Amino acid sequence: MTLLSVRNLRAYYQTEAYGISRTVQAVDGISFDLFPNEIYGVAGESSCGKTTLIKVISGNIKHPLKVLEGSVIYNFNGYQVDMLQISEDELRRNVRWKQISYVMQGSMSVLNPVRKVIKTFEDIVRTHEGITDKKKFLEQTRAHINRLGLPTDVLNAYPHQLSGGMRQRVAIALATVFQPALIIADEPTTALDVVVQRGVLHMIKDIQAMSKNTVLLVTHDMAVHANVTDRMMIMYAGRIAEEAPTESIFNAPLHPYTQHLINSLPMIGEKTTRTSLGGSPPNLANPPGGCRFHPRCPHVMDECRTVVPDLVTVKERHRVACHLFKEDSV
Amino acid sequence: MSTSEKLLDVQHVTVKFHIGGLLGGTFLTAVNDVSFSLESNKPEIFTLAGESGSGKTTLSRVLLRDLEPTAGRVLFEGRDVSTIRKRSEFIEFMKKVQPVFQNPFETFSPLRRVEAYLFDTANNFKMASNDRDAARVVDDALRNVGLSLDEVRQRYPHELSGGQIQRVSVARALISQPRLILADEPVSMVDASLRMEIVNLFRKLRDEKGVSVLYITHDLATAYYISDRIAIMLRGYIVEMGPVEDVLERPAHPYTQLLKESVPEPAPQKRETWARHIELGATEVKEYGRIGCKFAGRCPKVMDICREADPPNVQVGQQMVKCYLYSERGEKAAAEAQP
């Protein structure tokens, strides 16, 4: 059973001003599935379309972002939701926060600085479920906070009184009040120190293990993926370059871009020279034809310049979009 | 060894900031009794590593003479930089010590062509007498970073990639032919596939141009990759310092041990150590104001004496470690604690 299935999704930013129109092909033909009880990683460099992909699958499609084609279908234990058709009202009442929640990068901008943390919990619960019994709400919130291993004191603190790591963990606690089926975490630890990052990621892993739901973890940090995710995709210029279980991505990467990415990671205890890819990530307003990686690829062939490679399954659960690989050729 | 053989000699530098109202308030010691030096005849990459709020950037401001230390002094080529008063001497100092900053898109104005900065630098430091000379100087500097004047001419910052623009800012720093480059988080804003080109560039500058680099970062993996020596900072103190292999492969200070263990390794088969649970503080711990070792509140090996006075600097092998675990007094205290 799949939790989410995305098929051939194309989402572009289209702007028009003074007669000049501009299209940014941020998500260009992406298909993938999410299953219950897994941590799925999305990796890629800045402006490769990671955040746009999340915007679409979480139902935040606002001008100038436009979905041109494709489908985004959820199945929450029999409750089917077509994200591209659902009304804003139903999305707010039944899906957002209850089934899908979103942890953002800057926890400071999520928590209201002039309200105590408990009040923020109250706001969210009131909006999505309504509070009839204040005492019961307080009890449940305390129980929830304790289950996640946070001290109850944080509820009565203002955000500025908490450390950065604790604020981020409060944001995660807020996102999980209704035990959603899918937690989307967009760069949840990017601005944090390594020790704090470790604590926050442990919490995400613990929550997932406890409630057996799905976590979609988006980060550019490959080392985080290596330690947290079960499966992952590598995005390059709006498309999936490779998707596989995390161990295969690191131990047997197939796509030349993935291979380069893995080989260029510095490690403590390793001083051999790491090289950088030539060129730079393409501009998505005017991407190169064929395979978008071809101008930087060390194995480039003629067909790469003109034909877009399909994402083919080369091994069990291992898909790659590269002309070097044909279906079941490995 | 006399001080004149040192390129940079930082002696017991302390910086205190006043926090609070006009009357009263408290002091925050951002840099606390920091000493280290770089040799003059042996170019090296020296890393200052630490988490946010450890005093790395404050220290770099002192070294750039942007901030006066509250106590201690900084000698550059044997001269106390605080005695530099004349403008001509200051220009001479700036020529030899050049900064590279974190975010190249903020360093350059988006409304100005990048080459304008390069020509300004060449003219301000009188590296060239006319425009043609300046073009040659600028082109030379750009060639050192794998670019050329033709590639950047007429371009605005947004027309270059993150890696390219950061290389331009290194090239700008090279124009005056400095002896020391201060690079404050130079790769944290650069994409992974381009990061190594900047990092390798610093290596090349050390090996081929004899430029020393003071690399300031929170990223221990790139620090290990490029540096010769490293100093780990915690709340204003250097808690451990030594050759990078020793410090990061066999960390002696409990804080360095925790830091190293918390760096996720890009290897899924080695998840266990990283996955071991740790305690995080709920509120911003007031580690600055703490008496004794700043790490005492989080240290798994804490002893009573750690909370009483600053730990001494102890030499352990090649490393300098600021910890009671390795001092005689600490050993005595540990022995008394276990009858």
XYZ file of C-alpha atoms in Angstrom:
669
model
C 0.000 0.000 0.000
C 1.305 3.418 -0.856
C 0.773 6.517 1.235
C 1.503 8.951 -1.555
C 1.937 8.441 -5.213
C 3.234 11.222 -7.412
C 3.077 10.679 -11.154
C 4.779 12.698 -13.851
C 4.518 15.923 -11.902
C 5.376 19.116 -13.747
C 5.239 22.332 -11.738
C 6.600 25.554 -13.185
C 6.853 29.111 -11.961
C 5.290 31.299 -14.615
C 5.492 35.039 -14.390
C 4.470 37.678 -16.782
C 5.276 41.326 -16.384
C 5.345 44.111 -18.969
C 4.818 41.553 -21.712
C 7.902 39.546 -20.769
C 7.065 36.035 -19.647
C 9.461 33.822 -17.790
C 9.116 30.157 -16.949
C 11.195 28.360 -14.341
C 10.940 24.597 -14.738
C 11.404 23.814 -11.063
C 9.790 20.366 -11.023
C 9.861 18.614 -14.353
C 8.380 15.143 -14.628
C 8.809 13.625 -11.176
C 7.262 10.266 -10.209
C 7.773 8.529 -6.905
C 5.926 6.730 -4.111
C 5.995 7.054 -0.354
C 5.075 4.103 1.855
C 3.897 4.007 5.453
C 6.582 3.562 8.106
C 9.665 4.887 6.371
C 11.994 7.869 6.395
C 12.420 9.091 2.856
C 15.121 11.584 1.987
C 15.244 14.194 -0.747
C 18.734 15.486 -1.527
C 19.925 18.055 -4.005
C 21.727 21.351 -4.306
C 20.101 24.713 -3.821
C 17.517 25.610 -6.475
C 17.163 22.064 -7.776
C 13.432 22.052 -7.020
C 13.330 20.382 -3.602
C 11.170 23.015 -1.954
C 8.888 23.354 -4.981
C 8.251 19.620 -4.860
C 7.268 19.888 -1.201
C 5.033 22.876 -1.888
C 3.076 20.871 -4.424
C 2.740 17.691 -2.396
C 1.723 19.622 0.715
C -0.911 21.552 -1.239
C 0.681 25.004 -1.117
C 0.257 25.863 -4.754
C 0.085 29.593 -5.163
C 0.760 31.926 -8.043
C 3.297 32.051 -9.726
C 3.691 28.304 -9.093
C 1.542 26.312 -11.509
C 1.048 22.584 -11.872
C 1.014 21.826 -15.596
C 0.429 18.110 -15.453
C 0.695 15.046 -13.266
C -1.070 13.718 -10.213
C -0.479 13.738 -6.458
C -2.681 11.129 -4.769
C -2.684 10.334 -1.059
C -4.212 7.322 0.605
C -4.598 7.850 4.352
C -5.852 4.409 5.395
C -8.588 4.395 2.798
C -9.221 8.152 2.819
C -8.188 9.150 -0.694
C -7.059 12.696 -1.376
C -6.191 14.133 -4.749
C -4.005 17.069 -3.783
C -4.485 18.844 -7.107
C -8.290 18.697 -6.942
C -9.070 19.083 -3.238
C -10.844 22.252 -2.096
C -8.989 24.637 0.180
C -11.666 24.138 2.819
C -11.389 20.351 2.949
C -7.617 20.605 2.860
C -7.655 22.794 5.944
C -10.280 20.798 7.816
C -9.195 17.236 7.172
C -5.715 17.048 5.765
C -3.403 19.780 6.914
C -1.852 19.118 10.296
C -4.040 16.051 10.841
C -2.626 13.950 8.025
C 0.251 16.033 6.710
C 2.356 18.341 8.819
C 5.256 20.487 7.908
C 8.394 21.291 9.918
C 10.179 24.305 8.559
C 13.761 25.442 8.741
C 13.548 28.538 10.921
C 11.810 27.554 14.134
C 11.945 31.161 15.288
C 9.613 32.177 12.477
C 7.146 29.402 13.325
C 6.695 30.218 16.997
C 4.971 33.437 17.895
C 7.521 35.454 19.912
C 4.930 37.173 22.101
C 2.957 34.061 23.035
C 3.939 31.259 25.354
C 4.524 27.917 23.685
C 1.349 26.448 25.194
C -0.688 29.210 23.533
C 0.702 28.229 20.153
C -0.378 24.653 20.828
C -3.793 25.987 21.780
C -4.085 27.990 18.561
C -3.312 24.980 16.432
C -5.586 22.570 18.247
C -8.417 25.103 18.286
C -8.130 25.721 14.541
C -8.045 22.095 13.522
C -10.059 20.238 16.114
C -11.609 22.738 18.500
C -11.089 22.719 22.257
C -14.112 21.825 24.382
C -12.384 20.833 27.582
C -9.433 23.064 28.465
C -8.185 20.730 31.189
C -8.178 17.740 28.912
C -6.319 19.732 26.273
C -3.624 20.701 28.776
C -3.295 17.119 29.950
C -3.007 15.789 26.428
C -0.468 18.415 25.454
C 1.672 17.643 28.501
C 1.493 13.943 27.742
C 2.449 14.601 24.137
C 5.428 16.762 25.143
C 6.617 14.174 27.648
C 6.266 11.335 25.172
C 8.671 13.199 22.899
C 11.139 13.558 25.746
C 10.794 17.312 26.249
C 10.444 18.844 29.705
C 6.964 20.176 30.545
C 8.467 23.562 31.476
C 8.895 24.507 27.841
C 5.125 24.941 27.534
C 5.242 27.945 29.831
C 8.254 29.536 28.216
C 8.383 32.190 25.549
C 10.282 31.156 22.421
C 13.237 33.456 23.120
C 13.823 31.737 26.445
C 14.491 28.428 24.727
C 17.677 27.327 23.031
C 17.735 26.984 19.249
C 17.640 23.202 19.423
C 14.740 23.210 21.865
C 12.786 25.646 19.693
C 13.238 23.377 16.726
C 12.092 20.409 18.805
C 9.050 22.364 19.942
C 8.259 23.028 16.278
C 8.443 19.278 15.673
C 6.230 18.616 18.681
C 3.697 21.085 17.268
C 3.772 19.311 13.931
C 3.008 15.976 15.540
C 0.113 16.841 17.911
C -2.415 14.998 15.749
C -0.151 12.055 14.912
C -0.086 12.819 11.183
C 0.533 10.105 8.629
C 3.174 12.204 6.897
C 5.665 14.626 8.419
C 7.482 16.808 5.934
C 10.704 18.236 7.333
C 12.349 20.852 5.122
C 15.972 21.419 6.151
C 15.033 21.027 9.831
C 18.593 21.271 11.125
C 20.446 23.398 8.608
C 21.020 26.386 10.874
C 21.850 24.324 13.972
C 25.192 23.289 15.452
C 26.238 19.669 14.968
C 25.602 18.582 18.541
C 22.134 20.143 18.513
C 21.468 18.820 15.023
C 22.165 15.351 16.325
C 19.639 15.749 19.142
C 16.928 17.095 16.835
C 17.399 14.338 14.270
C 17.307 11.708 17.017
C 13.924 13.097 18.010
C 12.583 12.840 14.449
C 13.808 9.240 14.248
C 12.259 8.381 17.611
C 8.892 9.845 16.659
C 8.888 7.875 13.451
C 9.802 4.648 15.236
C 7.078 5.296 17.813
C 4.174 6.178 15.538
C 5.255 4.179 12.446
C 4.361 7.035 10.147
C 6.243 8.473 7.195
C 8.844 11.213 7.349
C 9.917 13.100 4.249
C 13.267 14.630 5.112
C 14.594 17.273 2.757
C 18.169 18.421 3.204
C 21.189 19.170 1.080
C 23.458 17.546 3.681
C 24.349 14.077 2.426
C 25.870 13.052 5.759
C 22.494 13.608 7.427
C 20.808 11.379 4.856
C 23.394 8.678 5.470
C 22.522 8.607 9.154
C 18.776 9.109 9.123
C 16.921 8.026 5.984
C 15.862 4.566 4.780
C 15.352 5.451 1.133
C 16.243 8.598 -0.725
C 16.160 10.412 -4.031
C 18.814 12.623 -5.538
C 17.346 15.564 -7.418
C 19.197 17.454 -10.089
C 17.749 20.479 -11.884
C 14.093 19.638 -11.252
C 14.306 15.939 -12.030
C 15.090 12.748 -10.152
C 18.595 11.583 -11.012
C 18.527 8.489 -8.835
C 16.352 6.845 -6.211
C 17.376 3.893 -4.043
C 17.722 2.660 -0.469
C 20.152 4.987 1.317
C 22.811 2.300 1.630
C 22.841 1.678 -2.120
C 23.088 5.403 -2.810
C 26.218 5.620 -0.697
C 27.774 2.234 -1.408
C 26.836 1.651 -5.040
C 25.777 4.942 -6.651
C 25.023 4.630 -10.368
C 24.276 8.096 -11.712
C 27.478 10.056 -12.480
C 26.122 13.014 -10.484
C 25.449 10.862 -7.418
C 28.854 9.258 -7.763
C 30.505 12.641 -7.833
C 28.448 13.871 -4.892
C 29.402 10.872 -2.758
C 33.062 10.944 -3.739
C 33.481 14.631 -3.031
C 32.336 14.385 0.600
C 35.200 15.096 2.980
C 35.520 12.722 5.922
C 37.496 12.904 9.126
C 40.335 10.408 8.764
C 40.590 10.806 4.969
C 42.938 13.300 3.377
C 43.011 12.160 -0.232
C 42.275 14.923 -2.709
C 38.598 15.443 -3.431
C 37.701 17.049 -6.718
C 34.884 19.320 -7.689
C 32.690 19.044 -10.737
C 33.363 21.613 -13.413
C 30.630 23.999 -14.466
C 27.740 25.035 -12.301
C 24.157 23.930 -11.668
C 21.942 24.932 -14.604
C 19.586 27.851 -14.612
C 16.095 26.359 -14.517
C 14.673 29.243 -16.538
C 16.768 27.994 -19.440
C 17.883 24.427 -18.731
C 20.086 22.480 -21.142
C 18.306 20.041 -23.479
C 18.410 16.263 -23.144
C 19.821 15.144 -19.816
C 20.164 18.304 -17.731
C 23.412 17.042 -16.257
C 25.141 16.552 -19.619
C 27.218 19.776 -19.679
C 28.980 18.647 -16.482
C 28.954 14.889 -16.980
C 32.287 13.082 -17.410
C 30.582 10.249 -19.375
C 28.575 12.418 -21.764
C 27.467 10.747 -25.046
C 25.675 12.115 -28.118
C 22.212 10.997 -27.092
C 22.571 12.750 -23.703
C 22.484 16.106 -25.469
C 19.131 15.531 -27.142
C 17.188 12.714 -25.445
C 15.848 13.052 -21.915
C 16.763 9.834 -20.076
C 13.877 7.916 -18.505
C 13.971 6.984 -14.860
C 14.401 3.217 -15.227
C 14.420 0.483 -12.614
C 17.799 -1.191 -12.803
C 17.623 -3.224 -9.630
C 15.034 -3.869 -7.014
C 14.016 -0.472 -5.562
C 16.823 1.252 -7.441
C 15.919 3.692 -10.196
C 18.266 5.871 -12.198
C 17.827 8.375 -15.019
C 20.947 8.016 -17.159
C 21.605 6.773 -20.681
C 24.417 4.581 -19.349
C 21.793 2.303 -17.807
C 18.947 0.484 -19.477
C 16.157 -1.434 -17.762
C 17.657 -4.369 -15.768
C 21.062 -3.878 -17.359
C 22.958 -4.017 -14.057
C 62.433 31.427 19.114
C 62.116 35.180 18.839
C 58.803 36.716 17.948
C 60.131 38.166 14.732
C 60.109 34.698 13.177
C 56.381 34.489 13.627
C 53.959 35.698 11.017
C 51.109 36.046 13.441
C 51.426 35.837 17.181
C 48.259 36.044 19.242
C 49.105 36.542 22.903
C 46.472 36.095 25.611
C 43.784 37.962 23.714
C 40.598 38.653 25.640
C 37.553 40.508 24.344
C 34.750 41.562 26.651
C 31.489 43.021 25.486
C 29.298 45.086 27.728
C 25.712 43.895 27.799
C 22.853 45.758 29.343
C 22.080 49.359 30.188
C 24.232 52.428 30.407
C 24.627 51.899 34.128
C 25.153 48.426 35.460
C 24.763 45.533 33.033
C 27.201 42.687 32.738
C 30.181 41.713 30.681
C 30.247 38.885 28.217
C 33.680 37.468 27.545
C 33.518 36.495 23.892
C 37.201 35.650 23.573
C 39.047 34.508 26.658
C 42.826 34.352 26.970
C 43.434 32.994 23.485
C 47.014 32.405 22.343
C 48.370 30.809 19.207
C 50.871 31.636 16.515
C 51.664 30.995 12.870
C 55.271 30.517 11.744
C 56.703 32.975 9.279
C 58.799 30.636 7.164
C 56.326 27.780 6.963
C 52.970 28.598 5.337
C 50.148 26.599 6.838
C 46.385 26.358 7.036
C 45.291 26.898 10.601
C 41.660 26.215 11.480
C 39.641 27.858 14.195
C 36.652 25.571 14.701
C 33.726 25.854 17.034
C 29.978 26.083 17.240
C 28.007 29.284 16.912
C 28.753 31.623 19.779
C 32.207 30.217 20.434
C 33.968 33.485 19.626
C 35.474 32.565 16.259
C 34.239 35.609 14.404
C 35.026 38.003 17.266
C 38.583 36.714 17.249
C 38.834 37.186 13.494
C 37.670 40.773 13.905
C 40.468 41.357 16.377
C 42.977 39.897 13.932
C 41.700 42.160 11.162
C 42.109 45.083 13.557
C 38.405 45.777 13.350
C 38.095 45.413 17.113
C 40.440 46.305 19.957
C 41.062 43.460 22.381
C 40.247 44.178 26.032
C 43.497 42.493 27.032
C 46.396 40.784 25.316
C 47.984 41.659 22.025
C 48.271 40.553 18.442
C 51.662 40.698 16.779
C 51.858 40.601 13.018
C 55.404 40.157 11.692
C 56.603 41.044 15.163
C 54.691 44.293 15.442
C 51.789 44.894 17.799
C 48.902 45.729 15.470
C 47.317 48.081 17.995
C 50.304 50.429 17.557
C 49.411 50.922 13.910
C 48.131 54.466 13.794
C 49.197 56.035 10.522
C 47.012 55.442 7.511
C 49.958 54.412 5.359
C 50.949 51.782 7.921
C 47.408 50.530 8.103
C 47.265 50.134 4.325
C 50.548 48.249 4.510
C 48.980 45.931 7.141
C 45.789 45.413 5.115
C 47.894 44.523 2.105
C 49.404 41.639 4.000
C 46.288 40.407 5.785
C 43.214 39.945 3.609
C 39.758 38.627 4.457
C 37.398 36.317 2.571
C 33.837 36.366 3.870
C 31.042 33.863 4.216
C 28.414 34.873 1.696
C 29.869 36.071 -1.599
C 26.487 37.363 -2.760
C 26.474 39.786 0.164
C 30.125 40.739 -0.225
C 29.520 42.146 -3.694
C 26.854 44.706 -4.460
C 24.358 43.269 -6.944
C 24.308 46.583 -8.801
C 28.027 46.716 -9.466
C 30.044 44.626 -11.864
C 32.377 42.325 -9.968
C 35.478 43.476 -11.831
C 34.969 46.961 -10.345
C 35.850 45.554 -6.918
C 38.965 43.932 -8.283
C 40.162 47.137 -9.957
C 39.336 49.173 -6.831
C 41.448 46.857 -4.720
C 44.340 47.050 -7.180
C 44.178 50.855 -7.224
C 43.675 51.355 -3.482
C 46.715 49.282 -2.684
C 48.658 50.958 -5.514
C 49.428 47.611 -7.059
C 49.313 49.213 -10.493
C 50.203 52.620 -11.893
C 47.759 52.682 -14.795
C 44.681 50.868 -16.077
C 46.609 48.458 -18.251
C 48.826 47.467 -15.372
C 45.776 47.040 -13.163
C 44.169 44.746 -15.736
C 47.292 42.600 -15.692
C 47.348 42.445 -11.870
C 43.653 41.559 -11.744
C 44.004 38.951 -14.455
C 46.953 37.345 -12.612
C 44.925 37.116 -9.415
C 41.961 35.599 -11.262
C 44.195 33.054 -12.972
C 45.352 31.864 -9.553
C 41.785 30.848 -8.790
C 41.153 29.252 -12.193
C 39.320 32.182 -13.793
C 40.421 34.989 -16.072
C 39.533 38.625 -16.537
C 37.773 37.838 -19.823
C 35.432 35.459 -18.004
C 34.300 37.966 -15.391
C 34.474 41.213 -17.347
C 31.103 43.010 -17.565
C 29.448 40.458 -15.309
C 27.215 41.146 -12.325
C 27.357 38.904 -9.222
C 24.127 37.064 -10.063
C 25.550 36.036 -13.426
C 28.218 33.919 -11.744
C 27.643 30.652 -9.893
C 28.166 30.429 -6.135
C 31.491 28.695 -6.625
C 32.705 31.210 -9.200
C 31.760 34.266 -7.191
C 33.468 32.888 -4.098
C 36.585 32.284 -6.195
C 36.378 35.903 -7.339
C 36.354 37.007 -3.708
C 39.457 34.894 -3.051
C 41.050 36.463 -6.140
C 40.220 39.904 -4.779
C 42.011 39.013 -1.563
C 45.046 37.842 -3.567
C 45.526 41.090 -5.491
C 47.622 42.746 -2.798
C 49.769 39.593 -2.539
C 48.959 38.976 1.118
C 50.888 36.729 3.461
C 47.808 35.748 5.425
C 44.216 35.163 4.350
C 41.476 35.133 6.937
C 38.621 33.045 5.599
C 35.490 33.152 7.759
C 33.167 30.254 6.796
C 34.100 30.597 3.114
C 32.262 27.480 1.937
C 29.148 27.292 4.079
C 27.042 29.084 1.454
C 28.466 27.178 -1.501
C 26.795 24.107 -2.997
C 28.276 20.699 -2.280
C 29.373 20.037 -5.853
C 31.326 23.303 -5.905
C 32.543 23.371 -2.312
C 35.674 21.342 -2.890
C 36.918 23.723 -5.572
C 37.167 26.517 -2.978
C 38.674 24.254 -0.367
C 41.257 22.884 -2.806
C 42.076 26.455 -3.771
C 43.277 27.236 -0.244
C 45.519 24.194 -0.370
C 46.954 25.366 -3.666
C 47.585 28.881 -2.316
C 49.493 27.450 0.618
C 51.585 25.095 -1.519
C 52.244 27.268 -4.545
C 52.028 30.855 -3.321
C 53.194 30.369 0.253
C 50.131 32.088 1.665
C 49.065 31.134 5.180
C 45.335 30.701 5.696
C 43.375 31.120 8.878
C 40.303 29.031 8.163
C 37.341 29.720 10.431
C 34.595 27.124 10.285
C 32.099 24.957 12.099
C 32.580 22.132 9.604
C 35.085 19.658 11.001
C 35.136 17.499 7.878
C 36.499 20.211 5.568
C 38.738 21.427 8.411
C 40.292 17.977 8.611
C 40.651 17.870 4.851
C 42.622 21.084 4.380
C 44.246 22.179 7.592
C 47.605 21.472 9.152
C 46.710 22.535 12.667
C 43.376 23.153 14.354
C 42.129 24.954 17.449
C 38.748 23.994 18.891
C 36.947 26.904 20.533
C 34.268 26.737 23.195
C 32.662 29.836 24.700
C 35.666 32.030 24.060
C 38.357 29.560 25.085
C 40.582 27.394 22.963
C 39.969 24.013 24.608
C 42.162 21.915 22.354
C 44.826 22.735 19.796
C 47.302 20.742 17.770
C 47.964 18.969 14.465
C 44.611 18.264 12.849
C 45.211 14.517 12.605
C 45.860 14.236 16.341
C 43.029 16.490 17.438
C 40.335 14.996 15.242
C 41.414 11.351 15.149
C 42.246 11.120 18.840
C 40.434 14.023 20.521
C 41.506 14.460 24.142
C 39.077 17.069 25.447
C 35.599 15.694 26.219
C 34.066 18.569 24.243
C 36.093 17.755 21.137
C 35.093 14.129 21.589
C 31.412 15.058 21.656
C 31.814 17.397 18.700
C 33.596 14.806 16.596
C 31.074 12.112 17.450
C 28.210 14.427 16.474
C 29.501 15.095 12.977
C 27.402 12.753 10.855
C 29.596 10.604 8.658
C 28.523 10.085 5.064
C 28.561 6.324 5.536
C 25.274 4.544 6.332
C 27.063 1.440 7.628
C 28.615 3.478 10.461
C 25.445 4.820 12.038
C 25.868 3.452 15.586
C 28.102 6.060 17.267
C 26.158 8.963 15.877
C 22.840 7.354 16.843
C 23.795 7.147 20.513
C 21.441 9.457 22.379
C 22.636 12.686 23.915
C 21.168 15.175 26.352
C 20.343 18.638 25.096
C 19.726 21.596 27.338
C 16.219 23.056 27.362
C 17.143 26.669 27.711
C 20.110 28.623 26.455
C 22.679 27.545 28.990
C 24.620 30.440 30.425
C 27.930 28.848 29.687
C 29.690 32.173 29.228
C 29.176 33.217 32.801
C 30.112 29.836 34.250
C 33.022 29.720 36.649
C 35.598 27.059 35.872
C 35.369 24.934 32.755
C 32.617 26.125 30.405
C 31.848 22.550 29.430
C 31.320 21.349 33.032
C 27.543 21.438 32.714
C 27.527 18.982 29.802
C 30.719 17.008 30.405
C 30.298 13.274 31.036
C 33.580 13.215 32.993
C 32.965 16.291 35.131
C 34.706 16.510 38.530
C 34.129 18.949 41.374
C 37.291 20.871 40.639
C 36.055 21.631 37.100
C 33.443 23.957 38.596
C 35.900 25.800 40.806
C 38.539 27.276 38.553
C 39.604 27.480 34.926
C 41.308 24.278 33.846
C 44.995 24.603 32.982
C 46.463 24.123 29.522
C 48.086 20.709 29.477
C 50.323 19.263 26.794
C 49.079 15.798 25.812
C 51.262 14.355 23.059
C 51.162 16.910 20.250
C 48.012 18.530 21.576
C 47.374 21.368 23.973
C 44.295 20.484 26.028
C 42.468 22.724 28.484
C 41.133 20.083 30.835
C 41.684 18.837 34.375
C 41.567 15.219 33.217
C 45.158 15.524 32.062
C 46.586 17.741 34.811
C 48.262 16.609 38.020
C 45.745 18.454 40.133
C 42.925 16.763 38.278
C 44.474 13.333 38.694
C 44.853 13.961 42.398
C 41.230 15.059 42.641
C 40.090 11.996 40.721
C 42.127 9.724 43.003
C 40.606 11.340 46.101
C 37.128 10.929 44.690
C 37.670 7.182 44.332
C 38.949 5.840 47.656
